Amino acid sequence: MVGELAMKAPCPVLVIPEELKRLDVNAPVLIAWNGSSEACKALRSALPMLRTAKATYLASVAGDKDPDRHDLPPVEGAKYLSRYGIDAQMVELPASQTKTADVLASAAKQRECGLMVMGAYGHSRLSEMLLGGVTRRAITEPDLPVLLAH
């Protein structure tokens, strides 16, 4: 149901882990950035929350070279945020043998983030269903609150 909502709702969707008791709006935020239109929408949608965060990380995974995405480099995302007074630290995460979703979750945990922002379903739904994906993991096994936009 959350996946359908993220795809069809005209607004972002906030996925909250069941065990979370309180959302810390001042905690650092990790933005999962791959340059896609979905990532851009998520970034725009998160602006009000990013203004209260004590730190903002614009994270991209090295080696995540999807030829179907619209490639806006992280520096463009950081420039956009700076226009709104948000200083984002760009972080390039090394690709590893683990899944991209796990790399992002680990980076968020290391930086003590209270929220992850990401675009939803950058790949086809069939691909996500068969192979899994970052969105699928964020919906089914969230380690922290995740703001999704499509």
PDB file of C-alpha atoms in Angstrom:
ATOM      1  CA  MET A   1       0.000   0.000   0.000  1.00  0.00           C
ATOM      2  CA  VAL A   2       2.811   2.447   0.823  1.00  0.00           C
ATOM      3  CA  GLY A   3       4.391   1.803  -2.574  1.00  0.00           C
ATOM      4  CA  GLU A   4       1.134   2.635  -4.349  1.00  0.00           C
ATOM      5  CA  LEU A   5       0.725   5.736  -2.227  1.00  0.00           C
ATOM      6  CA  ALA A   6       4.266   6.911  -3.027  1.00  0.00           C
ATOM      7  CA  MET A   7       3.601   6.430  -6.750  1.00  0.00           C
ATOM      8  CA  LYS A   8       0.158   8.020  -6.958  1.00  0.00           C
ATOM      9  CA  ALA A   9      -0.029  10.639  -4.218  1.00  0.00           C
ATOM     10  CA  PRO A  10       0.549  14.210  -5.412  1.00  0.00           C
ATOM     11  CA  CYS A  11       2.641  14.801  -2.287  1.00  0.00           C
ATOM     12  CA  PRO A  12       5.604  13.155  -0.553  1.00  0.00           C
ATOM     13  CA  VAL A  13       5.065  10.170   1.727  1.00  0.00           C
ATOM     14  CA  LEU A  14       6.753   9.818   5.124  1.00  0.00           C
ATOM     15  CA  VAL A  15       7.515   6.211   6.085  1.00  0.00           C
ATOM     16  CA  ILE A  16       8.126   5.804   9.807  1.00  0.00           C
ATOM     17  CA  PRO A  17       9.550   2.666  11.459  1.00  0.00           C
ATOM     18  CA  GLU A  18       7.008   0.998  13.716  1.00  0.00           C
ATOM     19  CA  GLU A  19       9.261   1.169  16.780  1.00  0.00           C
ATOM     20  CA  LEU A  20       9.954   4.915  16.452  1.00  0.00           C
ATOM     21  CA  LYS A  21       8.456   6.851  19.347  1.00  0.00           C
ATOM     22  CA  ARG A  22       9.404  10.403  18.354  1.00  0.00           C
ATOM     23  CA  LEU A  23      10.500  12.198  15.187  1.00  0.00           C
ATOM     24  CA  ASP A  24      13.466  14.486  15.869  1.00  0.00           C
ATOM     25  CA  VAL A  25      13.080  17.358  13.395  1.00  0.00           C
ATOM     26  CA  ASN A  26      16.457  18.803  14.423  1.00  0.00           C
ATOM     27  CA  ALA A  27      18.440  15.629  13.704  1.00  0.00           C
ATOM     28  CA  PRO A  28      20.784  15.484  10.703  1.00  0.00           C
ATOM     29  CA  VAL A  29      19.221  14.480   7.367  1.00  0.00           C
ATOM     30  CA  LEU A  30      20.704  12.281   4.648  1.00  0.00           C
ATOM     31  CA  ILE A  31      19.476  12.931   1.112  1.00  0.00           C
ATOM     32  CA  ALA A  32      19.938   9.946  -1.207  1.00  0.00           C
ATOM     33  CA  TRP A  33      20.992  11.608  -4.459  1.00  0.00           C
ATOM     34  CA  ASN A  34      21.263   9.984  -7.876  1.00  0.00           C
ATOM     35  CA  GLY A  35      20.334  12.960 -10.040  1.00  0.00           C
ATOM     36  CA  SER A  36      16.944  11.560 -11.058  1.00  0.00           C
ATOM     37  CA  SER A  37      13.746  13.560 -11.350  1.00  0.00           C
ATOM     38  CA  GLU A  38      12.411  11.584  -8.378  1.00  0.00           C
ATOM     39  CA  ALA A  39      15.419  12.641  -6.270  1.00  0.00           C
ATOM     40  CA  CYS A  40      14.844  16.265  -7.328  1.00  0.00           C
ATOM     41  CA  LYS A  41      11.182  16.106  -6.276  1.00  0.00           C
ATOM     42  CA  ALA A  42      12.123  14.582  -2.936  1.00  0.00           C
ATOM     43  CA  LEU A  43      14.737  17.272  -2.358  1.00  0.00           C
ATOM     44  CA  ARG A  44      12.232  20.041  -3.120  1.00  0.00           C
ATOM     45  CA  SER A  45       9.601  18.425  -0.909  1.00  0.00           C
ATOM     46  CA  ALA A  46      11.991  18.158   2.025  1.00  0.00           C
ATOM     47  CA  LEU A  47      12.959  21.850   2.147  1.00  0.00           C
ATOM     48  CA  PRO A  48      10.835  22.698   5.224  1.00  0.00           C
ATOM     49  CA  MET A  49      12.333  19.780   7.152  1.00  0.00           C
ATOM     50  CA  LEU A  50      15.869  20.531   5.990  1.00  0.00           C
ATOM     51  CA  ARG A  51      15.656  24.064   7.390  1.00  0.00           C
ATOM     52  CA  THR A  52      15.388  22.699  10.934  1.00  0.00           C
ATOM     53  CA  ALA A  53      18.029  19.949  10.599  1.00  0.00           C
ATOM     54  CA  LYS A  54      21.335  20.531  12.346  1.00  0.00           C
ATOM     55  CA  ALA A  55      23.185  19.018   9.342  1.00  0.00           C
ATOM     56  CA  THR A  56      22.309  18.016   5.791  1.00  0.00           C
ATOM     57  CA  TYR A  57      24.211  15.384   3.801  1.00  0.00           C
ATOM     58  CA  LEU A  58      23.728  15.009   0.050  1.00  0.00           C
ATOM     59  CA  ALA A  59      24.872  11.422  -0.478  1.00  0.00           C
ATOM     60  CA  SER A  60      25.525   9.649  -3.753  1.00  0.00           C
ATOM     61  CA  VAL A  61      26.812   6.126  -4.214  1.00  0.00           C
ATOM     62  CA  ALA A  62      29.868   5.866  -6.455  1.00  0.00           C
ATOM     63  CA  GLY A  63      29.379   3.357  -9.203  1.00  0.00           C
ATOM     64  CA  ASP A  64      25.583   3.796  -9.224  1.00  0.00           C
ATOM     65  CA  LYS A  65      25.590   4.573 -12.926  1.00  0.00           C
ATOM     66  CA  ASP A  66      22.078   4.003 -14.211  1.00  0.00           C
ATOM     67  CA  PRO A  67      21.894   5.057 -17.876  1.00  0.00           C
ATOM     68  CA  ASP A  68      18.130   5.742 -17.622  1.00  0.00           C
ATOM     69  CA  ARG A  69      18.400   8.462 -15.012  1.00  0.00           C
ATOM     70  CA  HIS A  70      18.679  12.166 -15.621  1.00  0.00           C
ATOM     71  CA  ASP A  71      22.125  12.876 -14.287  1.00  0.00           C
ATOM     72  CA  LEU A  72      22.217  16.058 -12.235  1.00  0.00           C
ATOM     73  CA  PRO A  73      25.474  16.018 -10.300  1.00  0.00           C
ATOM     74  CA  PRO A  74      25.362  16.410  -6.507  1.00  0.00           C
ATOM     75  CA  VAL A  75      26.844  19.887  -6.799  1.00  0.00           C
ATOM     76  CA  GLU A  76      23.606  21.031  -8.505  1.00  0.00           C
ATOM     77  CA  GLY A  77      21.568  19.676  -5.598  1.00  0.00           C
ATOM     78  CA  ALA A  78      23.853  21.464  -3.149  1.00  0.00           C
ATOM     79  CA  LYS A  79      23.567  24.721  -5.128  1.00  0.00           C
ATOM     80  CA  TYR A  80      19.776  24.442  -5.048  1.00  0.00           C
ATOM     81  CA  LEU A  81      19.803  23.989  -1.276  1.00  0.00           C
ATOM     82  CA  SER A  82      22.183  26.903  -0.787  1.00  0.00           C
ATOM     83  CA  ARG A  83      19.621  29.205  -2.428  1.00  0.00           C
ATOM     84  CA  TYR A  84      17.382  28.413   0.545  1.00  0.00           C
ATOM     85  CA  GLY A  85      20.107  28.920   3.134  1.00  0.00           C
ATOM     86  CA  ILE A  86      20.794  25.211   3.611  1.00  0.00           C
ATOM     87  CA  ASP A  87      24.452  24.199   3.685  1.00  0.00           C
ATOM     88  CA  ALA A  88      24.658  20.615   2.443  1.00  0.00           C
ATOM     89  CA  GLN A  89      27.771  18.516   2.772  1.00  0.00           C
ATOM     90  CA  MET A  90      28.274  16.363  -0.317  1.00  0.00           C
ATOM     91  CA  VAL A  91      29.216  12.775   0.476  1.00  0.00           C
ATOM     92  CA  GLU A  92      30.256  10.194  -2.088  1.00  0.00           C
ATOM     93  CA  LEU A  93      29.744   6.735  -0.663  1.00  0.00           C
ATOM     94  CA  PRO A  94      31.835   3.909  -2.083  1.00  0.00           C
ATOM     95  CA  ALA A  95      29.916   1.196  -3.903  1.00  0.00           C
ATOM     96  CA  SER A  96      30.360  -2.146  -2.221  1.00  0.00           C
ATOM     97  CA  GLN A  97      29.210  -5.720  -2.456  1.00  0.00           C
ATOM     98  CA  THR A  98      26.169  -4.852  -0.349  1.00  0.00           C
ATOM     99  CA  LYS A  99      23.045  -3.271  -1.810  1.00  0.00           C
ATOM    100  CA  THR A 100      22.792   0.473  -2.367  1.00  0.00           C
ATOM    101  CA  ALA A 101      19.973   0.614   0.198  1.00  0.00           C
ATOM    102  CA  ASP A 102      22.276  -0.860   2.849  1.00  0.00           C
ATOM    103  CA  VAL A 103      25.089   1.551   1.945  1.00  0.00           C
ATOM    104  CA  LEU A 104      22.702   4.502   2.379  1.00  0.00           C
ATOM    105  CA  ALA A 105      21.253   3.134   5.637  1.00  0.00           C
ATOM    106  CA  SER A 106      24.753   2.634   7.029  1.00  0.00           C
ATOM    107  CA  ALA A 107      25.801   6.167   6.030  1.00  0.00           C
ATOM    108  CA  ALA A 108      22.702   7.608   7.723  1.00  0.00           C
ATOM    109  CA  LYS A 109      23.418   5.638  10.883  1.00  0.00           C
ATOM    110  CA  GLN A 110      27.086   6.747  10.951  1.00  0.00           C
ATOM    111  CA  ARG A 111      25.999  10.373  10.736  1.00  0.00           C
ATOM    112  CA  GLU A 112      23.248   9.902  13.360  1.00  0.00           C
ATOM    113  CA  CYS A 113      20.570  11.009  10.903  1.00  0.00           C
ATOM    114  CA  GLY A 114      16.963  11.179  11.990  1.00  0.00           C
ATOM    115  CA  LEU A 115      15.574  11.240   8.438  1.00  0.00           C
ATOM    116  CA  MET A 116      16.453  10.037   4.959  1.00  0.00           C
ATOM    117  CA  VAL A 117      15.059  11.795   1.887  1.00  0.00           C
ATOM    118  CA  MET A 118      14.895   9.947  -1.414  1.00  0.00           C
ATOM    119  CA  GLY A 119      13.132   9.640  -4.713  1.00  0.00           C
ATOM    120  CA  ALA A 120      10.786   6.669  -4.992  1.00  0.00           C
ATOM    121  CA  TYR A 121      10.795   4.107  -7.783  1.00  0.00           C
ATOM    122  CA  GLY A 122      13.472   5.392 -10.118  1.00  0.00           C
ATOM    123  CA  HIS A 123      13.351   1.984 -11.821  1.00  0.00           C
ATOM    124  CA  SER A 124      10.302   0.238 -13.195  1.00  0.00           C
ATOM    125  CA  ARG A 125       7.978  -1.351 -10.660  1.00  0.00           C
ATOM    126  CA  LEU A 126       8.607  -4.777 -12.242  1.00  0.00           C
ATOM    127  CA  SER A 127      12.346  -4.364 -11.793  1.00  0.00           C
ATOM    128  CA  GLU A 128      11.835  -3.293  -8.183  1.00  0.00           C
ATOM    129  CA  MET A 129       9.549  -6.282  -7.519  1.00  0.00           C
ATOM    130  CA  LEU A 130      11.883  -8.841  -9.062  1.00  0.00           C
ATOM    131  CA  LEU A 131      15.251  -7.498  -8.007  1.00  0.00           C
ATOM    132  CA  GLY A 132      14.382  -5.453  -4.970  1.00  0.00           C
ATOM    133  CA  GLY A 133      15.615  -1.916  -4.782  1.00  0.00           C
ATOM    134  CA  VAL A 134      16.305   1.054  -2.605  1.00  0.00           C
ATOM    135  CA  THR A 135      12.641   2.111  -2.501  1.00  0.00           C
ATOM    136  CA  ARG A 136      11.454  -1.371  -1.643  1.00  0.00           C
ATOM    137  CA  ARG A 137      13.856  -1.660   1.278  1.00  0.00           C
ATOM    138  CA  ALA A 138      12.946   1.832   2.524  1.00  0.00           C
ATOM    139  CA  ILE A 139       9.290   0.835   2.575  1.00  0.00           C
ATOM    140  CA  THR A 140       9.598  -2.669   4.016  1.00  0.00           C
ATOM    141  CA  GLU A 141      12.559  -2.334   6.406  1.00  0.00           C
ATOM    142  CA  PRO A 142      13.046   1.324   7.342  1.00  0.00           C
ATOM    143  CA  ASP A 143      15.883   1.928   9.809  1.00  0.00           C
ATOM    144  CA  LEU A 144      14.801   5.539  10.211  1.00  0.00           C
ATOM    145  CA  PRO A 145      12.006   7.747   8.893  1.00  0.00           C
ATOM    146  CA  VAL A 146      12.155   8.101   5.099  1.00  0.00           C
ATOM    147  CA  LEU A 147      10.556  10.873   3.056  1.00  0.00           C
ATOM    148  CA  LEU A 148       9.704   9.508  -0.411  1.00  0.00           C
ATOM    149  CA  ALA A 149       8.603  11.410  -3.512  1.00  0.00           C
ATOM    150  CA  HIS A 150       7.923  10.207  -7.053  1.00  0.00           C
TER     151      HIS A 150
END
